[in-house]
PDB file of C-alpha atoms and ligand atoms in Angstrom:
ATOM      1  CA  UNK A 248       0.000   0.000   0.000  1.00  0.00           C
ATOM      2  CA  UNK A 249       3.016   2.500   0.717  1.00  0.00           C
ATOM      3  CA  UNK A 250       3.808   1.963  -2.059  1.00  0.00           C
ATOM      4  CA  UNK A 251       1.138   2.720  -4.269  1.00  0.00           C
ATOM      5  CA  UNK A 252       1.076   6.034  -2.022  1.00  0.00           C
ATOM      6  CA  UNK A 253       5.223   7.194  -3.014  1.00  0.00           C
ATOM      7  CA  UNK A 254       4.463   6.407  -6.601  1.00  0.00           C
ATOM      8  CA  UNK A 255       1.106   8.518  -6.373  1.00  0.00           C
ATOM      9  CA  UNK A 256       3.097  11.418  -4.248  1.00  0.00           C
ATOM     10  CA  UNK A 257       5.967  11.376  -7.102  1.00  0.00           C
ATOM     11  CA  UNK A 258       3.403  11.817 -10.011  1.00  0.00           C
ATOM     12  CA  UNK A 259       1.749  14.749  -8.254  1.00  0.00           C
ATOM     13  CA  UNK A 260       5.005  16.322  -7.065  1.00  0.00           C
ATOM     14  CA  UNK A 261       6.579  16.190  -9.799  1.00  0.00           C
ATOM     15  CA  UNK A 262       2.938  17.564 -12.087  1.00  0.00           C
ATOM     16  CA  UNK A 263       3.070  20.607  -9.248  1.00  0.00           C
ATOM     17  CA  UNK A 264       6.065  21.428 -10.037  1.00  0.00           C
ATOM     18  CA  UNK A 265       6.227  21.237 -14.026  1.00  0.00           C
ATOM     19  CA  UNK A 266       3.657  24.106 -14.061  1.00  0.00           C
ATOM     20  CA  UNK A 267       1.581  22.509 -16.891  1.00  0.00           C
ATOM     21  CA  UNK A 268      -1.934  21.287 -17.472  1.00  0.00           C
ATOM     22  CA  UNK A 269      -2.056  17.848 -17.690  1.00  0.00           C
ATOM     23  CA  UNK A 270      -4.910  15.192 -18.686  1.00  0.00           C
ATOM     24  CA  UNK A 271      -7.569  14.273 -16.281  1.00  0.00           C
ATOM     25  CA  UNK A 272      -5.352  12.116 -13.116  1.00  0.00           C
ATOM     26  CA  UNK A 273      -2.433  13.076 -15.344  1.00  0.00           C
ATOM     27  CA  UNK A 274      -3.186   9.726 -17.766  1.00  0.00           C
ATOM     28  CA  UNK A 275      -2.734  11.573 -21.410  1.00  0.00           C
ATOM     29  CA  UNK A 276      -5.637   8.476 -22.880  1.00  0.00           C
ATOM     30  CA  UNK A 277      -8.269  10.275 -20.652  1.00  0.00           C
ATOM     31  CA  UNK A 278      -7.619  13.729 -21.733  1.00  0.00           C
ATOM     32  CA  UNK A 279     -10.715  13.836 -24.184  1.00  0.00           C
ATOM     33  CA  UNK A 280     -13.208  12.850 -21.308  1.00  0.00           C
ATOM     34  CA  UNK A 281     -11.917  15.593 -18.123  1.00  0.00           C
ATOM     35  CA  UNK A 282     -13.519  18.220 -16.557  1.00  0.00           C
ATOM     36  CA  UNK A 283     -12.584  21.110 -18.612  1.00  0.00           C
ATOM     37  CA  UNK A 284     -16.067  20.447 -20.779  1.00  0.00           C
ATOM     38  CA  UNK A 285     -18.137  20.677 -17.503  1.00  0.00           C
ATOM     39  CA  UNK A 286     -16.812  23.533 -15.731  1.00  0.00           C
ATOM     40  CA  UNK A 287     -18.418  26.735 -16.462  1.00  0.00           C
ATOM     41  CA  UNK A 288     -16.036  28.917 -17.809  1.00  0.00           C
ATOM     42  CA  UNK A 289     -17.136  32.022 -16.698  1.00  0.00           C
ATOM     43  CA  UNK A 290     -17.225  30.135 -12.993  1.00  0.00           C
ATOM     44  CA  UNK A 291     -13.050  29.478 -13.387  1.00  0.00           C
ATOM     45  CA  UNK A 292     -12.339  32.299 -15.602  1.00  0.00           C
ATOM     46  CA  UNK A 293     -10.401  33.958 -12.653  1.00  0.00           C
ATOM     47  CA  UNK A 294      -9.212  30.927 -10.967  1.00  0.00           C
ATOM     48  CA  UNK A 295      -7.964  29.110 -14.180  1.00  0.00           C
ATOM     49  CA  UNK A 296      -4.496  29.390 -12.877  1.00  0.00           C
ATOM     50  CA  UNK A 297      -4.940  26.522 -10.423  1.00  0.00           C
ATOM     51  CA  UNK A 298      -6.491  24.242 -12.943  1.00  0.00           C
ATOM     52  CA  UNK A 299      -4.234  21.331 -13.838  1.00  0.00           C
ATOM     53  CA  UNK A 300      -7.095  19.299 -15.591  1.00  0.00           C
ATOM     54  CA  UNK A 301      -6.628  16.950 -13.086  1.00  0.00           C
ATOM     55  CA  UNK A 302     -10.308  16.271 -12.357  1.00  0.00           C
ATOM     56  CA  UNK A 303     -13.096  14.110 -13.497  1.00  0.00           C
ATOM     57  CA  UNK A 304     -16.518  16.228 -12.424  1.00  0.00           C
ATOM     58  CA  UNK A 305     -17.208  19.265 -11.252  1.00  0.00           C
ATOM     59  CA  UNK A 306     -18.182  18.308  -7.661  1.00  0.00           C
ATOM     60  CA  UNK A 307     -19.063  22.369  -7.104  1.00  0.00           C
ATOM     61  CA  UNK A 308     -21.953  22.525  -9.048  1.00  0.00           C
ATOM     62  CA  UNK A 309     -23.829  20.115  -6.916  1.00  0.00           C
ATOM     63  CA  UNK A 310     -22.432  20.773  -3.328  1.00  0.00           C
ATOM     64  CA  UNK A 311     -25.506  23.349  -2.795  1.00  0.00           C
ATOM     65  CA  UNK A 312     -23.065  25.569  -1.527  1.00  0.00           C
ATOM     66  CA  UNK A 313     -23.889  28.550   0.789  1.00  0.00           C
ATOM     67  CA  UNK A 314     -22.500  31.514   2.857  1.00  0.00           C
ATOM     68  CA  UNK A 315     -20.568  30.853   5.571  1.00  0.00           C
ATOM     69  CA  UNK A 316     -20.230  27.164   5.163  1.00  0.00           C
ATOM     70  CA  UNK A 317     -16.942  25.371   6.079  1.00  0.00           C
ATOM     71  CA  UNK A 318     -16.242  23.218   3.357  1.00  0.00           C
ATOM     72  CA  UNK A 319     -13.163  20.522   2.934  1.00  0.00           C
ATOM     73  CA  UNK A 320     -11.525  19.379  -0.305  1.00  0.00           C
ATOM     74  CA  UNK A 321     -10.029  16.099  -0.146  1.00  0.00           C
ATOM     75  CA  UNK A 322      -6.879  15.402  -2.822  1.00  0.00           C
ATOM     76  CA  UNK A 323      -7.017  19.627  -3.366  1.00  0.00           C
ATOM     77  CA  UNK A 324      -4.319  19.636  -6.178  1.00  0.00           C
ATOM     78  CA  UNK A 325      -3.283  23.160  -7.233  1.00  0.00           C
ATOM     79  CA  UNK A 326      -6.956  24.451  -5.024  1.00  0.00           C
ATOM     80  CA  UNK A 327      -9.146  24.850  -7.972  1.00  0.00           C
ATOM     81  CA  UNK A 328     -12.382  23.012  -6.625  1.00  0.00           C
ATOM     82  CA  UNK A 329     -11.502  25.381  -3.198  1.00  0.00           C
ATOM     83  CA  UNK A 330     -11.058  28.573  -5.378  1.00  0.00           C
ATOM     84  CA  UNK A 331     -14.367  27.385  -6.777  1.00  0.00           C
ATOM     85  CA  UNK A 332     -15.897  26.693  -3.428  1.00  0.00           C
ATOM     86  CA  UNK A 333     -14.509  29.866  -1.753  1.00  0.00           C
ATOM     87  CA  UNK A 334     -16.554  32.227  -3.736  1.00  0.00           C
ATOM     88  CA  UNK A 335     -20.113  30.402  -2.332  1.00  0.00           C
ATOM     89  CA  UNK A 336     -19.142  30.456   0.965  1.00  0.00           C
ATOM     90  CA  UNK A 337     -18.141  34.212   1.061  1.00  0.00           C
ATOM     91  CA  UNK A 338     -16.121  35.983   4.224  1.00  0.00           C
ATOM     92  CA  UNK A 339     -17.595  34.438   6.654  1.00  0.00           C
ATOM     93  CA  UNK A 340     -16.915  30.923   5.174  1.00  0.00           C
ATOM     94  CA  UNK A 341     -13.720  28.795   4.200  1.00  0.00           C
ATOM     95  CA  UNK A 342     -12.501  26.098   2.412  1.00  0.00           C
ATOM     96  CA  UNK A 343      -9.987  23.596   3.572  1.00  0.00           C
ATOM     97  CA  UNK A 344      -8.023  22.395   1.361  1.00  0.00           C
ATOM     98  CA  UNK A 345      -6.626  18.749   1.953  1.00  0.00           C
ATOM     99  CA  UNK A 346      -3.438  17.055  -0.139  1.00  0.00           C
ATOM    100  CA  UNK A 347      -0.509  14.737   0.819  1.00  0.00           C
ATOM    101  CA  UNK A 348       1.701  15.998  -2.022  1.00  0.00           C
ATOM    102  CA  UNK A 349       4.036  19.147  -0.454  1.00  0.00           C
ATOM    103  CA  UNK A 350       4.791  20.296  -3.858  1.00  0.00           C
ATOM    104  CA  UNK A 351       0.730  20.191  -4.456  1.00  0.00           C
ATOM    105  CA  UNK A 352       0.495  22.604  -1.181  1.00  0.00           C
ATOM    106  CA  UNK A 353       3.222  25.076  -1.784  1.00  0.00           C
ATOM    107  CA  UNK A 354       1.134  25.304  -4.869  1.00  0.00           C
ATOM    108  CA  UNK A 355      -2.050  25.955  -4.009  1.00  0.00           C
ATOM    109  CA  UNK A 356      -0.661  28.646  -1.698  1.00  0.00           C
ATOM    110  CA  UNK A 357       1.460  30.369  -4.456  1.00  0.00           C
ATOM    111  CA  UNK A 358      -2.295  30.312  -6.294  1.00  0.00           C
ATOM    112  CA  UNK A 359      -4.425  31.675  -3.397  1.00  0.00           C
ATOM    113  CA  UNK A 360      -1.597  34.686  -3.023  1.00  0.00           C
ATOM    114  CA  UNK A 361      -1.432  35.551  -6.546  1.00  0.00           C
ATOM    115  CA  UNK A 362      -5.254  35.395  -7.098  1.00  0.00           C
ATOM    116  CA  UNK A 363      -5.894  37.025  -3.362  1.00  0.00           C
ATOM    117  CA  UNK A 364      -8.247  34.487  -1.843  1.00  0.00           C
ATOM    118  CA  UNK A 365      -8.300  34.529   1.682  1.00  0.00           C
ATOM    119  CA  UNK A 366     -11.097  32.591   3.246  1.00  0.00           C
ATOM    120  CA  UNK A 367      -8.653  29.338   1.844  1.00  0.00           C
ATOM    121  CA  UNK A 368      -6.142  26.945   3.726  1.00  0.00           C
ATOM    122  CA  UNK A 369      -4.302  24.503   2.492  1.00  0.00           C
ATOM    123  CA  UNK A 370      -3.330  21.279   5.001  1.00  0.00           C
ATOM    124  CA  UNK A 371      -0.596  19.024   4.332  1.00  0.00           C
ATOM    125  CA  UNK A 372      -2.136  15.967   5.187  1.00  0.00           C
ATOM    126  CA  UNK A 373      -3.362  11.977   4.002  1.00  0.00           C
ATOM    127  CA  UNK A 374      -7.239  11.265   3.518  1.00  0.00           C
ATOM    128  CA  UNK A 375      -7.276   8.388   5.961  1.00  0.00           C
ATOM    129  CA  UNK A 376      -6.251   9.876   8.582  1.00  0.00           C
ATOM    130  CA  UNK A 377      -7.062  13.862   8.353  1.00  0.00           C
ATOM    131  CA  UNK A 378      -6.088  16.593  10.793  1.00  0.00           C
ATOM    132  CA  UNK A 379      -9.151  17.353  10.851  1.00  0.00           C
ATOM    133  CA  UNK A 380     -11.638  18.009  13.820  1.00  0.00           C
ATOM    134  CA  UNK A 381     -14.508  15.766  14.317  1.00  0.00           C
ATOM    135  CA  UNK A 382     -18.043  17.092  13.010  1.00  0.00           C
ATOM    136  CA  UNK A 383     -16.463  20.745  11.937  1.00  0.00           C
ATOM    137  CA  UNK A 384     -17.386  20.251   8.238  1.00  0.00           C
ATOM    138  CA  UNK A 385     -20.410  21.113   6.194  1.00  0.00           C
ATOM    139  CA  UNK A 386     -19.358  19.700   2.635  1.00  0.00           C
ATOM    140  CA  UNK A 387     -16.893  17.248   1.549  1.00  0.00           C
ATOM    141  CA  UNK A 388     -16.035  17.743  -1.799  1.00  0.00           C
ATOM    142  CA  UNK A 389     -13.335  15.980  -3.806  1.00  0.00           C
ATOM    143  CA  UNK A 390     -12.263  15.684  -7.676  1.00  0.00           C
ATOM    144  CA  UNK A 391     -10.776  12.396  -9.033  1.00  0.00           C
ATOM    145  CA  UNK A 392      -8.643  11.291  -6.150  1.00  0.00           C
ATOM    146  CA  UNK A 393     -10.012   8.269  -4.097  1.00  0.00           C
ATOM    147  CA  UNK A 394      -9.594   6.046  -6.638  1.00  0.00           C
ATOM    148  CA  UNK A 395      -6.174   6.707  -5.699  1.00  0.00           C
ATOM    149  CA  UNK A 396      -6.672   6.173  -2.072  1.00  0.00           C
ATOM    150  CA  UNK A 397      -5.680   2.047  -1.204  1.00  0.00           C
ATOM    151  CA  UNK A 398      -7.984   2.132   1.261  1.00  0.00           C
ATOM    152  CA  UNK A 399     -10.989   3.578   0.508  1.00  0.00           C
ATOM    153  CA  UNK A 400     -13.520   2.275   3.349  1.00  0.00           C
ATOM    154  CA  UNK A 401     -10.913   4.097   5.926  1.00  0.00           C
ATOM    155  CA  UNK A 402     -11.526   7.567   3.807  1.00  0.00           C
ATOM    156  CA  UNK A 403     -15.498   7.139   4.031  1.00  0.00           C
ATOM    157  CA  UNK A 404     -15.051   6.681   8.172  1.00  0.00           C
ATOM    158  CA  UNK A 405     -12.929  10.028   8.066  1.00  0.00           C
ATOM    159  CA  UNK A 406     -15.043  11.720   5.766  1.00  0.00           C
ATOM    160  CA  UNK A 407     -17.882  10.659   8.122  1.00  0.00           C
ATOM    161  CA  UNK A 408     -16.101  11.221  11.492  1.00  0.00           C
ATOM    162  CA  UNK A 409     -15.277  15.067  10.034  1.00  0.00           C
ATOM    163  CA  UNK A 410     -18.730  16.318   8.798  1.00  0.00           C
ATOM    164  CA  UNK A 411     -21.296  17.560  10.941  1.00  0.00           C
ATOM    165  CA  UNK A 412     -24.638  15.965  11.475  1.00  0.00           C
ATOM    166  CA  UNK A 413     -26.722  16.663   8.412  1.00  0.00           C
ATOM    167  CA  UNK A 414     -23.609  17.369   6.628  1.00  0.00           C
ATOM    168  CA  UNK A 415     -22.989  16.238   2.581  1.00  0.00           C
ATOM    169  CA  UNK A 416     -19.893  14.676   0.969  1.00  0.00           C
ATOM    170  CA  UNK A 417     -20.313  15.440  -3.286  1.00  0.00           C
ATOM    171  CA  UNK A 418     -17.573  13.589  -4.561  1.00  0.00           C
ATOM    172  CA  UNK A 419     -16.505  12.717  -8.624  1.00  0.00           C
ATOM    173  CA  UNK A 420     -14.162  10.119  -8.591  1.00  0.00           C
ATOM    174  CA  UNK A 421     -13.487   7.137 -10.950  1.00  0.00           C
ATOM    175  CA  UNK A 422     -15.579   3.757 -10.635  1.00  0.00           C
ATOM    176  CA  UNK A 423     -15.472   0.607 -12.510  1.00  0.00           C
ATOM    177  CA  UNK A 424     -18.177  -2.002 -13.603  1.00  0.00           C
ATOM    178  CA  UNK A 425     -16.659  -6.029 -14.456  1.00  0.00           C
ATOM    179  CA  UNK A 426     -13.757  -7.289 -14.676  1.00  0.00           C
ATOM    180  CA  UNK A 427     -10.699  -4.763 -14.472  1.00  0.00           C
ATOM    181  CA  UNK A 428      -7.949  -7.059 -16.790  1.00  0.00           C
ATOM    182  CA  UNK A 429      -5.017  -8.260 -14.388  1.00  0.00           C
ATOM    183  CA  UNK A 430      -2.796  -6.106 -16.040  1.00  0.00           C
ATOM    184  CA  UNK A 431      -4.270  -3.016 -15.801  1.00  0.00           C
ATOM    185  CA  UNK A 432      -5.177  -3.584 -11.867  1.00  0.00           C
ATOM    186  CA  UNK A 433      -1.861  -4.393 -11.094  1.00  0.00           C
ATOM    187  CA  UNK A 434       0.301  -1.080 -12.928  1.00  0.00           C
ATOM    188  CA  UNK A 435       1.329   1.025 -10.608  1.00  0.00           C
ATOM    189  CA  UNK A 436       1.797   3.638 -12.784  1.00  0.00           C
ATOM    190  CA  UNK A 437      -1.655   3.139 -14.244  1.00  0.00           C
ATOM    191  CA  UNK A 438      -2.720   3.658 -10.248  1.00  0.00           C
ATOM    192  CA  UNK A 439      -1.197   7.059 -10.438  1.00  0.00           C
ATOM    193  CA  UNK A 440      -3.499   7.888 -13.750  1.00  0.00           C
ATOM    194  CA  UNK A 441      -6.640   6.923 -11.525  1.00  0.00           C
ATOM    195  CA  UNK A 442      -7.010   4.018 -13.634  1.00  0.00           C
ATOM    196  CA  UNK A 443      -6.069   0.598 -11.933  1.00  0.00           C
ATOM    197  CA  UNK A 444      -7.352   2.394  -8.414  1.00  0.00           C
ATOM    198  CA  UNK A 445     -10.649   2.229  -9.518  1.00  0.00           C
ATOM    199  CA  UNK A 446     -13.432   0.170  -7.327  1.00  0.00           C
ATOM    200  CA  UNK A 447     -16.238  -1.278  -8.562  1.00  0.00           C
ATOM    201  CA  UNK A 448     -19.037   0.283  -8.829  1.00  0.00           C
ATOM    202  CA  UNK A 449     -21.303  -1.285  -6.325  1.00  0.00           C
ATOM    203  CA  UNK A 450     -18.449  -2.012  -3.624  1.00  0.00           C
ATOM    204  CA  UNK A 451     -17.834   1.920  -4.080  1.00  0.00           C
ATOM    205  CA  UNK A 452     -21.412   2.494  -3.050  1.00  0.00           C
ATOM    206  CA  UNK A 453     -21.481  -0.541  -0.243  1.00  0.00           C
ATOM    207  CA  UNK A 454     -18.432   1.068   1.609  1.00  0.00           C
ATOM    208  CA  UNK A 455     -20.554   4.863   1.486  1.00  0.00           C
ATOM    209  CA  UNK A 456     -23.338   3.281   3.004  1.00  0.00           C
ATOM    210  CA  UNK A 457     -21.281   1.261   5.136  1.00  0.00           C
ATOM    211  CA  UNK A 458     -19.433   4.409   6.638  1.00  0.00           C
ATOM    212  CA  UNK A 459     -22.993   5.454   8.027  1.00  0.00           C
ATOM    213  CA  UNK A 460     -24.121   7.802   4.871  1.00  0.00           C
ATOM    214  CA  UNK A 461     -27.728   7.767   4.220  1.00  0.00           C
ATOM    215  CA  UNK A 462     -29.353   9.262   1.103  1.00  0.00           C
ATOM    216  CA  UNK A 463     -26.528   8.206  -1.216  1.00  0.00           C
ATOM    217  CA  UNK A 464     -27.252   8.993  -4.632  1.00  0.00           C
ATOM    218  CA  UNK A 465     -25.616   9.258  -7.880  1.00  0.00           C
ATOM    219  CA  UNK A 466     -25.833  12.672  -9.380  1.00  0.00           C
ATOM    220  CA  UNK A 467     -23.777  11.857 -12.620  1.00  0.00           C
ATOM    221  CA  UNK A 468     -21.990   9.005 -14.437  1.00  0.00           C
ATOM    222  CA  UNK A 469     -20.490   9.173 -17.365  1.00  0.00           C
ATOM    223  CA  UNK A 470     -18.339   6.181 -19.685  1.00  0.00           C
ATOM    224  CA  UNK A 471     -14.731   6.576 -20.741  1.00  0.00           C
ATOM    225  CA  UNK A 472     -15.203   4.399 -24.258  1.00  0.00           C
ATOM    226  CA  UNK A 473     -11.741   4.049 -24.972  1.00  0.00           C
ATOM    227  CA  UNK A 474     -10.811   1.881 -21.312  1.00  0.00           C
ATOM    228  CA  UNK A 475     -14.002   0.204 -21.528  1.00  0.00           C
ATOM    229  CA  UNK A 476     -14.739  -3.120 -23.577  1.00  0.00           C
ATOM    230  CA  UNK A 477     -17.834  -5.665 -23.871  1.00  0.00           C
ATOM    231  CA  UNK A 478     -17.245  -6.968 -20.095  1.00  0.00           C
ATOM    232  CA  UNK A 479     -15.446  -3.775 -18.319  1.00  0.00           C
ATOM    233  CA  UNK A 480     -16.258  -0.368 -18.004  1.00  0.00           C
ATOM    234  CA  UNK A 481     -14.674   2.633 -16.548  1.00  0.00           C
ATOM    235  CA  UNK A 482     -16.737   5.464 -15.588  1.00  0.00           C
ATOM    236  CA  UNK A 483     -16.435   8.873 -13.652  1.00  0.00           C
ATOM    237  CA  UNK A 484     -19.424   9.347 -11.374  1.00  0.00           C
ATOM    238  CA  UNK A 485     -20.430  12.479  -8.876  1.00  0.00           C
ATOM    239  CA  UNK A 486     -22.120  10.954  -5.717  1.00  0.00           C
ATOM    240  CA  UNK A 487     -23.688  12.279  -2.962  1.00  0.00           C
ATOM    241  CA  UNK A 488     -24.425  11.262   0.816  1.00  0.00           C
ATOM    242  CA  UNK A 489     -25.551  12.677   4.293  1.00  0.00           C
ATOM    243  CA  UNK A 490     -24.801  12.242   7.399  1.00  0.00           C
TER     244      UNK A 490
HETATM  245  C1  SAM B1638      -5.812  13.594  -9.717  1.00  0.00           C
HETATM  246  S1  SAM B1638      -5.199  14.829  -8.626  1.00  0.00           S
HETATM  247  C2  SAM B1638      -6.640  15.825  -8.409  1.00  0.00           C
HETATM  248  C3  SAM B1638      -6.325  17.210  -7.925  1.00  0.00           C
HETATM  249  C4  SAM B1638      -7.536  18.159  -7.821  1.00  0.00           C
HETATM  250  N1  SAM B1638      -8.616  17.549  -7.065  1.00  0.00           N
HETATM  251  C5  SAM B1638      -8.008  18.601  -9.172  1.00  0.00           C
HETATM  252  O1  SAM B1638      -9.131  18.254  -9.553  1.00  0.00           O
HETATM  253  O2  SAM B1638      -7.247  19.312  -9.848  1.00  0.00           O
HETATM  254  C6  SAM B1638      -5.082  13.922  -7.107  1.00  0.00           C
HETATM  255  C7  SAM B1638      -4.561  14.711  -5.917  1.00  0.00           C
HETATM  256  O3  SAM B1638      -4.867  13.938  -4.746  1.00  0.00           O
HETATM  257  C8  SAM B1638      -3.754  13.880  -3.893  1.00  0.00           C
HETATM  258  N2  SAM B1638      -3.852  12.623  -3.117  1.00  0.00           N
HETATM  259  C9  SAM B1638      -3.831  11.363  -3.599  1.00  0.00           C
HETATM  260  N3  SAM B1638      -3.984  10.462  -2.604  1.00  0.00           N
HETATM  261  C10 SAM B1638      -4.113  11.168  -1.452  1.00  0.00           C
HETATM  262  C11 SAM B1638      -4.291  10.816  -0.069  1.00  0.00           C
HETATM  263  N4  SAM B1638      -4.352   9.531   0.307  1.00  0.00           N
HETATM  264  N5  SAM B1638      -4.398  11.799   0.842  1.00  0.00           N
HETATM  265  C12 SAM B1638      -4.306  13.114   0.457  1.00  0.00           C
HETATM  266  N6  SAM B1638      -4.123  13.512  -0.827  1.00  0.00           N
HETATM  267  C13 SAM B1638      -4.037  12.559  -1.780  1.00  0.00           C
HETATM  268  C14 SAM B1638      -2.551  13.971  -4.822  1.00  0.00           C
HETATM  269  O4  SAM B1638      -1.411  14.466  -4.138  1.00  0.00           O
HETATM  270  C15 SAM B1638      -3.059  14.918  -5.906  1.00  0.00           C
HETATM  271  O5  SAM B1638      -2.764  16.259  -5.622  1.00  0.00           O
END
């Protein structure tokens, strides 16, 4: 499992600090299916500095966002989903931004500076074990990284233990439905392009519920054709629970 996490740590340190816009989870073959389609562009017009293309959704647009909510992004990147966020919650909110990359950090604070945001934070910190205060949060949000979390029923039990009661996690991420090929599960490197991290489908939604989430829906799904064949499918979805 350490493992997986170095190899994911150098792909993202190494994407923070080559200052360019990569593919969505940095895997060039997905670059046709990302985010940058769903955003609206007058939304991260003056934020688009922090956009790496990284993503797989556009978990803002269904958080329900409102003034002075505390909201936490897990797997924050270069902070665009929290420049995003930051703007709904207003002064008297703030988004937490969450990453385990350092290089991914410095980042995202070089981005709030320049662009002036200052109901932001950035925490250096892993998703299964945040530094986080219990029941302090009113929306998880997260773009396209739990598929590279190993273990993914420990990051629902955080994301539970952190929001408040009545609080909502809306989180895009990458699922799968079959029978991943051996090959692909087992790369590494394909882990790192949010590829071989992906769960299936159903166990993704068993762990939510098993957390303690009720309401769990899925907002959005959509297929990436050119992973997917007559008995495997890869798909980014946007789902939603409460607490
Ligand atoms: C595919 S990028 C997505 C970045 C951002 N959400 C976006 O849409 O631009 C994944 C990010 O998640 C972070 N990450 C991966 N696993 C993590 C973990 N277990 N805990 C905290 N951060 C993690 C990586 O460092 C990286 O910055």
């Amino acid at each position: 499992m350490q493992d997986i996490k170095e190899v994911v740590k150098e792909k993202y340190s190494k994407i923070a600090i080559e200052v360019k816009q990569e593919g969505c989870c940095g895997s060039e073959a997905a670059t046709t299916n990302c985010m940058a389609e769903n955003y609206n562009p007058e939304e991260i017009a003056d934020v688009e500095i922090a956009n790496l293309g990284l993503g797989c959704g556009t978990p803002t647009a269904f958080a329900d966002l409102k003034e002075g909510m505390t909201v936490l992004d897990l797997g924050s990147g270069a902070g665009i989903d929290v420049f995003i966020a930051s703007k709904y919650v207003g002064s008297t909110g703030k988004v937490i931004g969450l990453d385990m990359t350092q290089e991914m950090i410095a980042r995202a604070e070089e981005n709030a500076k320049k662009l002036g945001i200052t109901n932001v934070a950035f925490k250096l910190g892993e998703i299964e074990k945040m530094p986080i205060e219990s029941a302090t949060v009113d929306r998880v949000i997260s773009n396209c990284v739990l598929n590279l979390v190993p273990d993914k029923g420990k990051a629902f039990v955080e994301i539970y233990r952190v929001l408040k009661t009545n609080g909502e996690f809306i989180i895009s991420d990458i699922v799968s439905t079959g029978t991943m090929p051996d090959d692909v599960r087992k790369s590494a490197e394909l882990w790192a392009g949010c590829v071989a991290g992906a769960m299936d489908k159903d166990e993704y939604l068993a762990l939510i519920k098993r957390a303690g989430f009720k309401e769990v829906q899925i907002l959005k799904e959509k297929k990436y054709d050119e992973y997917s064949s007559d008995h495997f499918a890869l798909l980014s979805v946007t789902i939603r629970g409460k607490k």
